[in-house]
Short mmCIF file of C-alpha atoms and ligand atoms in Angstrom, two decimals:
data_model
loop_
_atom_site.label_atom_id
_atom_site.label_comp_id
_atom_site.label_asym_id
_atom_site.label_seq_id
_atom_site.Cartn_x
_atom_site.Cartn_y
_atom_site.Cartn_z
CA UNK A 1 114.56 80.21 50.43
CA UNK A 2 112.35 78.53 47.94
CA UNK A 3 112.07 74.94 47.73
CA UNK A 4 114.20 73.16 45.36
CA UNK A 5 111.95 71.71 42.04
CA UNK A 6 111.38 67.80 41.67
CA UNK A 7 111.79 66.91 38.42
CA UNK A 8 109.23 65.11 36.59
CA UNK A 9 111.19 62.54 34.64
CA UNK A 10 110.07 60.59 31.86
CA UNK A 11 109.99 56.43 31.42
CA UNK A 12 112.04 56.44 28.48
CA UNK A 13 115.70 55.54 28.22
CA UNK A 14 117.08 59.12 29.24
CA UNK A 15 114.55 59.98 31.73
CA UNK A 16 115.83 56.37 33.19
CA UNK A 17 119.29 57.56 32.84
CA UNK A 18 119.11 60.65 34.62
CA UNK A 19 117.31 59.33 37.54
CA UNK A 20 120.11 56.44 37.74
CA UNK A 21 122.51 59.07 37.94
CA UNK A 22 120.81 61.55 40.48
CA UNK A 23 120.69 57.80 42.80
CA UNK A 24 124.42 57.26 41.86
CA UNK A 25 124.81 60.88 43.45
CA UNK A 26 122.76 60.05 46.39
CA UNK A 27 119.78 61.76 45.80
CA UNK A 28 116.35 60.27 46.00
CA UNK A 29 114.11 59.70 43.28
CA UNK A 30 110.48 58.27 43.01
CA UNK A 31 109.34 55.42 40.80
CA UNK A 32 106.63 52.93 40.07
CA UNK A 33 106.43 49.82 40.89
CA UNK A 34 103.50 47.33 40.15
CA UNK A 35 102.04 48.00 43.98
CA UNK A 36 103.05 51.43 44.86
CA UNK A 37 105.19 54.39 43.63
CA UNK A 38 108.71 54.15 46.09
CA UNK A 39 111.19 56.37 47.23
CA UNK A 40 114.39 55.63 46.27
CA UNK A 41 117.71 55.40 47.14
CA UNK A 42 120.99 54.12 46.66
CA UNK A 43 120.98 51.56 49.91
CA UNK A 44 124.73 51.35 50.57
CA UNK A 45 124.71 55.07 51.28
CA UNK A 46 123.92 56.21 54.98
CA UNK A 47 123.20 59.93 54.41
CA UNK A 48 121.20 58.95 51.20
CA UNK A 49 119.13 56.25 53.25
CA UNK A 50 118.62 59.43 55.88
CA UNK A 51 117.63 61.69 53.34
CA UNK A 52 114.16 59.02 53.01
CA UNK A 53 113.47 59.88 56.84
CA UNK A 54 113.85 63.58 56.79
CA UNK A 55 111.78 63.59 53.26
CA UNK A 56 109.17 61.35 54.40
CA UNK A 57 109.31 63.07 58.37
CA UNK A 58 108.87 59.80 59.55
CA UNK A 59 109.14 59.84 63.24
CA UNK A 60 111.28 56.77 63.93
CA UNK A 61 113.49 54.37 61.65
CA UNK A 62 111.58 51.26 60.52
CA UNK A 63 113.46 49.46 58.21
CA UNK A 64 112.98 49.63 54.19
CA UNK A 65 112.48 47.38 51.53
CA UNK A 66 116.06 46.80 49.60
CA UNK A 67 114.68 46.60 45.28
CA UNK A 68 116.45 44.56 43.10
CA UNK A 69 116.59 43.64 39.74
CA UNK A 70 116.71 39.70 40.12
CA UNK A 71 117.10 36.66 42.57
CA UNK A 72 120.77 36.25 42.15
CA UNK A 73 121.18 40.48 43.14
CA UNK A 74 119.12 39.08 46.19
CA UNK A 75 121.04 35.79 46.84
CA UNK A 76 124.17 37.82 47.32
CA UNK A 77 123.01 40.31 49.65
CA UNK A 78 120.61 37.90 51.94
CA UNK A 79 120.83 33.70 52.86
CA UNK A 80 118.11 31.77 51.11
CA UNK A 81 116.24 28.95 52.90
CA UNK A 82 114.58 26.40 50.22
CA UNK A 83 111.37 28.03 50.90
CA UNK A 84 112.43 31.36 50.60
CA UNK A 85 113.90 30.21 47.21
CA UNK A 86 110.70 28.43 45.81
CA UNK A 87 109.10 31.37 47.20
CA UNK A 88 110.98 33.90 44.77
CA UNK A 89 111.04 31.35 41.80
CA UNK A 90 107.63 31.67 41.96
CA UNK A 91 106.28 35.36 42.53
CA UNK A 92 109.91 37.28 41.48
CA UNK A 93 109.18 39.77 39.88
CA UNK A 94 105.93 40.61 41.84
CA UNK A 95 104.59 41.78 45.02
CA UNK A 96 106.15 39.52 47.20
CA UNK A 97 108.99 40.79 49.70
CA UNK A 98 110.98 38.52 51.81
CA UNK A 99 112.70 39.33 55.04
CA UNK A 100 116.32 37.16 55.27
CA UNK A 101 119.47 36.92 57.14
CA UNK A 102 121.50 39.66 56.01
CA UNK A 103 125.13 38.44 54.68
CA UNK A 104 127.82 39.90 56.60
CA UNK A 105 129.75 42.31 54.74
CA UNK A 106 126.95 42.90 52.37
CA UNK A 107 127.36 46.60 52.08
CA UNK A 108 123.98 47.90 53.06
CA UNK A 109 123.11 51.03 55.47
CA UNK A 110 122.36 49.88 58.70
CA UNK A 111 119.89 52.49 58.65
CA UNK A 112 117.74 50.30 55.71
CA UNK A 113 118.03 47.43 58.46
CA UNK A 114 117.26 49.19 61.25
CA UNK A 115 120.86 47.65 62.77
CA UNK A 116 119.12 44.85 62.63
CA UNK A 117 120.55 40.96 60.93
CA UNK A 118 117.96 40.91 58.86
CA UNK A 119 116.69 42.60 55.08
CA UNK A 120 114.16 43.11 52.89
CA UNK A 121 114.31 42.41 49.93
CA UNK A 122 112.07 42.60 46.15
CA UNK A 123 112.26 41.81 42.95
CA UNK A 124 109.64 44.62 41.76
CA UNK A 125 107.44 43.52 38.55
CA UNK A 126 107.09 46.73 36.81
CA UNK A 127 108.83 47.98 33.73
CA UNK A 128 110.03 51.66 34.56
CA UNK A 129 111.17 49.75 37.96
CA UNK A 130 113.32 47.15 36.30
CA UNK A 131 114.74 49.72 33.95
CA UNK A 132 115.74 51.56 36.57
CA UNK A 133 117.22 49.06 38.62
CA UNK A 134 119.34 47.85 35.88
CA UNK A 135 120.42 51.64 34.73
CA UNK A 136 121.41 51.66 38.52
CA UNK A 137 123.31 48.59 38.55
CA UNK A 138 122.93 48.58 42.52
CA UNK A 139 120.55 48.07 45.26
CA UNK A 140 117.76 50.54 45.91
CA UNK A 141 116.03 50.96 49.34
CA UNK A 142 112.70 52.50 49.13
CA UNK A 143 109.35 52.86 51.47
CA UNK A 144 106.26 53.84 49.78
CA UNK A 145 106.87 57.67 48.56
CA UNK A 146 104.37 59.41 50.83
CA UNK A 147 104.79 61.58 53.84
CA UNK A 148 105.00 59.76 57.10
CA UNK A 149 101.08 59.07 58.00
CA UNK A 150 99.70 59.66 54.60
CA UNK A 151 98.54 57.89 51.88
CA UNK A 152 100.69 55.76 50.13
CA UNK A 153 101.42 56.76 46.32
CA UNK A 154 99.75 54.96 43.26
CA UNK A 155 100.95 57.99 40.37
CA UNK A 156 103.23 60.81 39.87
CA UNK A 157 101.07 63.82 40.85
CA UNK A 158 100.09 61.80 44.26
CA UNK A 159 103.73 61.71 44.72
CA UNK A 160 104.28 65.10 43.88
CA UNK A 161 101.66 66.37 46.04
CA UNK A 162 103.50 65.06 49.34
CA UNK A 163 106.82 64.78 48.56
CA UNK A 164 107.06 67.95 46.00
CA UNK A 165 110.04 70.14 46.66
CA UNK A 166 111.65 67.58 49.21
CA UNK A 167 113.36 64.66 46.96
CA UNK A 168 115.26 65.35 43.51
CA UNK A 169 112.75 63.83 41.42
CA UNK A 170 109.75 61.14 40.33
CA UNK A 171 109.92 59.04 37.49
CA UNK A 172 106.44 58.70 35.93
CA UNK A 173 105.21 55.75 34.75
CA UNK A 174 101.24 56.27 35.08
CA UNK A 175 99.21 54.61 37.68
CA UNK A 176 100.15 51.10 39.67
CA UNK A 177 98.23 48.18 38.54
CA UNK A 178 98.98 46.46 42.09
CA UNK A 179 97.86 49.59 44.47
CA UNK A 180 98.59 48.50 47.81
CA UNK A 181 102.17 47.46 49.35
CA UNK A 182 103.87 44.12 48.60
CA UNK A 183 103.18 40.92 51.33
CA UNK A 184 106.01 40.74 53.40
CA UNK A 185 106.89 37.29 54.58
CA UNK A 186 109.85 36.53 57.18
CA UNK A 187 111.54 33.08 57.74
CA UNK A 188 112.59 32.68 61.44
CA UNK A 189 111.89 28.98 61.65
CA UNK A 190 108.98 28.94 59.90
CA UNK A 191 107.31 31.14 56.98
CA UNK A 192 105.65 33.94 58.84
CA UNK A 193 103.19 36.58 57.12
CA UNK A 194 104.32 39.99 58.66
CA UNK A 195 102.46 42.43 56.32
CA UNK A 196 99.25 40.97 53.72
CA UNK A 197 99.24 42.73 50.59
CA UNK A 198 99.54 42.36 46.77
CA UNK A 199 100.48 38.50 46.48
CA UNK A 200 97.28 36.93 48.26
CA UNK A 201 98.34 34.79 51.30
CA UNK A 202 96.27 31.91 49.30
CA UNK A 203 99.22 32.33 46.24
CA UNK A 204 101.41 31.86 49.26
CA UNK A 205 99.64 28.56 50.67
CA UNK A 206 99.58 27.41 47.07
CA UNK A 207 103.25 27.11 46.35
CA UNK A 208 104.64 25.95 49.98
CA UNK A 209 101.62 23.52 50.29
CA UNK A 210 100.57 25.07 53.88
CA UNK A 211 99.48 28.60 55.13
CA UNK A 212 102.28 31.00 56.62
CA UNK A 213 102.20 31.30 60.27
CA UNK A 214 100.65 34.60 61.75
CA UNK A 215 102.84 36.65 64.02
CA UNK A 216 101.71 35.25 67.80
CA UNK A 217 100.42 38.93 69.05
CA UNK A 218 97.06 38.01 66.49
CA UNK A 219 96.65 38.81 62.43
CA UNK A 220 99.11 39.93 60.22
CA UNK A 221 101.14 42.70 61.12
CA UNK A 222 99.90 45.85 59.37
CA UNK A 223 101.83 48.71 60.87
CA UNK A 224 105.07 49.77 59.98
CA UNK A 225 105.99 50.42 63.80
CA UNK A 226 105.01 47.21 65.53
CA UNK A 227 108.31 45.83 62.92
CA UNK A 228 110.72 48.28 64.34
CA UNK A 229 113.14 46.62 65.67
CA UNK A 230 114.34 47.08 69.35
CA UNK A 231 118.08 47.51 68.85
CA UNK A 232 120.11 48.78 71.86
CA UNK A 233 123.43 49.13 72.94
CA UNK A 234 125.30 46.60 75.41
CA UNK A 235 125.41 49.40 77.85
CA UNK A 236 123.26 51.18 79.77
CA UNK A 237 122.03 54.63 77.90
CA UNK A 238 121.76 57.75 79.91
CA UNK A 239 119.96 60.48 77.61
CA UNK A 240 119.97 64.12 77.24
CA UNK A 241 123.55 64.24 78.37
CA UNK A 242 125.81 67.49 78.85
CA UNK A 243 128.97 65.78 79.79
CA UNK A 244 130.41 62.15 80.87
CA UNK A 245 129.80 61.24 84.55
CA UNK A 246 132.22 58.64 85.68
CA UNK A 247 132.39 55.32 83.48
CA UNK A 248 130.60 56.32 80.95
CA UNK A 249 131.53 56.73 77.61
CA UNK A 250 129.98 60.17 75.81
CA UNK A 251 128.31 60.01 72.12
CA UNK A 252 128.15 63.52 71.35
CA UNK A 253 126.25 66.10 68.68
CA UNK A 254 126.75 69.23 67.73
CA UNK A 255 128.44 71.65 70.86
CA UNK A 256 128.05 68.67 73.15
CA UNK A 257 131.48 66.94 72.28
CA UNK A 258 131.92 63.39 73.36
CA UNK A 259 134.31 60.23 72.68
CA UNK A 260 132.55 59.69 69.78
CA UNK A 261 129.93 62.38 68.01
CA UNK A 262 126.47 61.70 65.96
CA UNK A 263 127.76 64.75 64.25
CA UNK A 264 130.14 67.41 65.44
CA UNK A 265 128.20 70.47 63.18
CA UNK A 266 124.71 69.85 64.65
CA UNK A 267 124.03 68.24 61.48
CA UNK A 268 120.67 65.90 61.55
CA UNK A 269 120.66 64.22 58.36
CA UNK A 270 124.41 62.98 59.04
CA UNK A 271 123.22 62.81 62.58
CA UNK A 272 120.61 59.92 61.57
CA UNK A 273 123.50 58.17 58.82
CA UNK A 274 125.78 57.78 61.63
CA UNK A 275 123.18 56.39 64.51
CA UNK A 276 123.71 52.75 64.05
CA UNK A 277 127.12 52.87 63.49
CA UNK A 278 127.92 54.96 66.43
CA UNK A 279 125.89 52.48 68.67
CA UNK A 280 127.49 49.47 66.89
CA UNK A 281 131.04 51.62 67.55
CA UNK A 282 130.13 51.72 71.11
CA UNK A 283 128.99 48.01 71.70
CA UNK A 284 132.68 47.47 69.94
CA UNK A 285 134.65 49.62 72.51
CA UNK A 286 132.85 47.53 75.22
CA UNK A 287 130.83 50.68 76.75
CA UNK A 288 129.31 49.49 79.34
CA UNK A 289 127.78 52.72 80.55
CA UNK A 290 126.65 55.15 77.53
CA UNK A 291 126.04 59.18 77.88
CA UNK A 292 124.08 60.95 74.98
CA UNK A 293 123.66 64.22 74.25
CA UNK A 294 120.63 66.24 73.81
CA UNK A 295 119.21 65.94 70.33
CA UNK A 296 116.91 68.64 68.68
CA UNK A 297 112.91 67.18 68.62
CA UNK A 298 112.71 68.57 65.06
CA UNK A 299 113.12 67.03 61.46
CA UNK A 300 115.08 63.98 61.40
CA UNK A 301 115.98 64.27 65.18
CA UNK A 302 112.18 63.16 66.27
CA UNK A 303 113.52 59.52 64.68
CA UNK A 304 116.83 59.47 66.35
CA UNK A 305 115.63 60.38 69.39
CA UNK A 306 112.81 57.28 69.32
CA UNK A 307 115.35 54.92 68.49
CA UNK A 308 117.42 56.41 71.41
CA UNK A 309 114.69 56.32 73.75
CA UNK A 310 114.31 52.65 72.58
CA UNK A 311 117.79 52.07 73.52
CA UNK A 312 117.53 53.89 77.15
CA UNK A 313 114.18 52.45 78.36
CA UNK A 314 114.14 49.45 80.45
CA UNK A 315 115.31 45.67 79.42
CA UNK A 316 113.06 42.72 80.12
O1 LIG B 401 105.07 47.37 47.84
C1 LIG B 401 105.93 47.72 48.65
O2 LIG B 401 106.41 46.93 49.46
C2 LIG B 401 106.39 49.18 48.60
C3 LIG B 401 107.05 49.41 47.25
C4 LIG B 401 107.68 50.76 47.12
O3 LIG B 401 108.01 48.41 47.00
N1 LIG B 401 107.27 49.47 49.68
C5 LIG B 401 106.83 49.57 50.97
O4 LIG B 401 107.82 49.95 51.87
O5 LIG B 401 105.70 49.38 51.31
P1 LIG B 401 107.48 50.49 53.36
O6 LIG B 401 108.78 51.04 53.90
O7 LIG B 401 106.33 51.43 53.33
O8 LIG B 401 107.15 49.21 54.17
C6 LIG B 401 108.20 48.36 54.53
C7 LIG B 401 107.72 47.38 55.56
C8 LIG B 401 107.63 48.02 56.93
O9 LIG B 401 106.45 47.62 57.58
C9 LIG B 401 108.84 47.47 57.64
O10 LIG B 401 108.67 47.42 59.00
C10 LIG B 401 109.00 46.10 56.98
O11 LIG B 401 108.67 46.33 55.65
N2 LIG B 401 110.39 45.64 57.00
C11 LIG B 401 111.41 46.10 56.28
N3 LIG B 401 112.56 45.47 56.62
C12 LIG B 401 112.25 44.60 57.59
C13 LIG B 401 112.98 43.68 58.38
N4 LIG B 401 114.31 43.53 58.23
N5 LIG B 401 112.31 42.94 59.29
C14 LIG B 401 110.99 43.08 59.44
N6 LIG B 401 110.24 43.94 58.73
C15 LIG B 401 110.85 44.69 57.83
MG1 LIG B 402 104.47 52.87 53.55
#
């Protein structure tokens, strides 16, 4: 089988258009944004959000960025401190993402949290970005469009030289005039710098009239792994499962049936949609002893199998 073509879409009105509607169909699509070019897609839909994991091979499930068109799309999808608000007042649109309390009920993957309480979310400052957004009309998760380990993006051929032939298309819109990945800032408490980047942490200082705190393990948190989050179950997690022993409740794939099933055809990509919902399902039903069955260590099953090894190792 040949690989299916990414188209190369233009910035103009129709290029924006089609690439709205490939999202609207849940297909990913590139784009600029003033730091980096991002993979997108639409972040209400789980198999969409997957399809970012199995096209970037990334070996676990950090959460993504949530990009929006302004602060009131943001206000209704995450709760605001003051800071937080002065914050986007005064570097929205820019390179400035902010990690919030989630809103109940939002409608966002749990796979673009991670299952965690918590989002990202930006206001991107970049033309083809905001055009797309608003062609969209809804939010759009999206990591930096490289392959896992790589290099992230800063033009369309740099996109199309690790992601060619994986995602539906790239919108080009010529080089970033940012280059490197937005500064992340979370708000547990205080205002904590989890990622430098783009907005200096001086811009930062500046507007809140004191430095953000550092994350306690030492400087700024640069890799995407030391955010993942450590969601587990209630329940204890048995792995590599073929059947139920007593008490335990089975979360099955493929030929391993169980009470409940990452995916009854085998099927990774729906597999990885379902993850957090099927360990949410289980916390729900009370499980208080959890059997899983064997996943495949290949494509998208390298990251559900991290984030089920994270559920089965020891508790503190
Ligand atoms: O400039 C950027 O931020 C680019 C462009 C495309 O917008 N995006 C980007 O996304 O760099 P990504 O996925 O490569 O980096 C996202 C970072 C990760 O380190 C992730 O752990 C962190 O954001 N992150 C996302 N959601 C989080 C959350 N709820 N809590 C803590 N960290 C979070
Ligand atoms: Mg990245």
């Amino acid at each position: 089988m040949t690989a299916p073509e990414t188209l190369l879409l233009a910035s103009d009105g129709p290029g924006l258009a089609q690439a709205a509607a490939l999202l609207a169909q849940g297909r990913l699509v590139a784009f600029p944004t003033e730091t980096v070019y991002g993979l997108g897609a639409d972040a209400r839909d789980d198999r969409a959000v997957a399809g970012i994991f199995a096209a970037k091979d990334r070996p676990s499930f950090n959460p993504l960025i949530v990009h929006l068109p302004d602060l009131a799309a943001a206000e209704a999808l995450c709760l605001f401190t003051p800071e937080a608000t002065r914050l986007a007042q005064a570097f929205w649109p820019g390179a400035l993402t902010l990690v919030l309390p989630l809103r109940p009920g939002a409608g966002i993957s749990a796979l673009v949290t991670a299952g965690q309480g918590t989002l990202a979310v930006r206001v991107p400052d970049h033309p083809v970005a905001r055009g797309l957004l608003r062609a969209f009309g809804g939010p759009v998760a999206a990591p930096s469009a490289n392959p896992s380990g790589r290099i992230s993006p800063t033009t369309a051929a740099h996109v199309l030289a690790g992601l060619g032939g994986r995602i539906a298309a790239v919108v080009d819109g010529g080089a970033c005039p940012v280059g490197v990945e937005s500064t992340i800032l979370g708000f547990n408490g205080g205002v904590t710098l989890l990622r430098a980047g783009g907005l200096p942490s001086e811009a930062v200082e500046a507007c809140l009239g004191h430095p953000p705190a550092v994350p306690a393990t030492g400087g700024p948190v640069t890799a995407p792994g030391q955010l993942a989050s450590h969601y587990a179950p209630q329940g204890a997690v048995r792995l590599n499962a073929t059947a139920a022993g007593p008490g335990e409740i089975m979360l099955g794939f493929g030929p391993v049936a169980g009470d409940l099933t990452l995916s009854a055809s085998g099927d990774l990509i729906e597999a990885a949609a379902n993850l957090f919902a099927r360990l949410h399902d289980l916390d729900g039903r009370g499980a208080t002893r959890i059997a899983v069955a064997p996943v495949p260590e290949t494509g998208l099953g390298r990251a559900i199998n991290d984030r089920l090894r994270r559920a089965a190792a020891p508790r503190p």
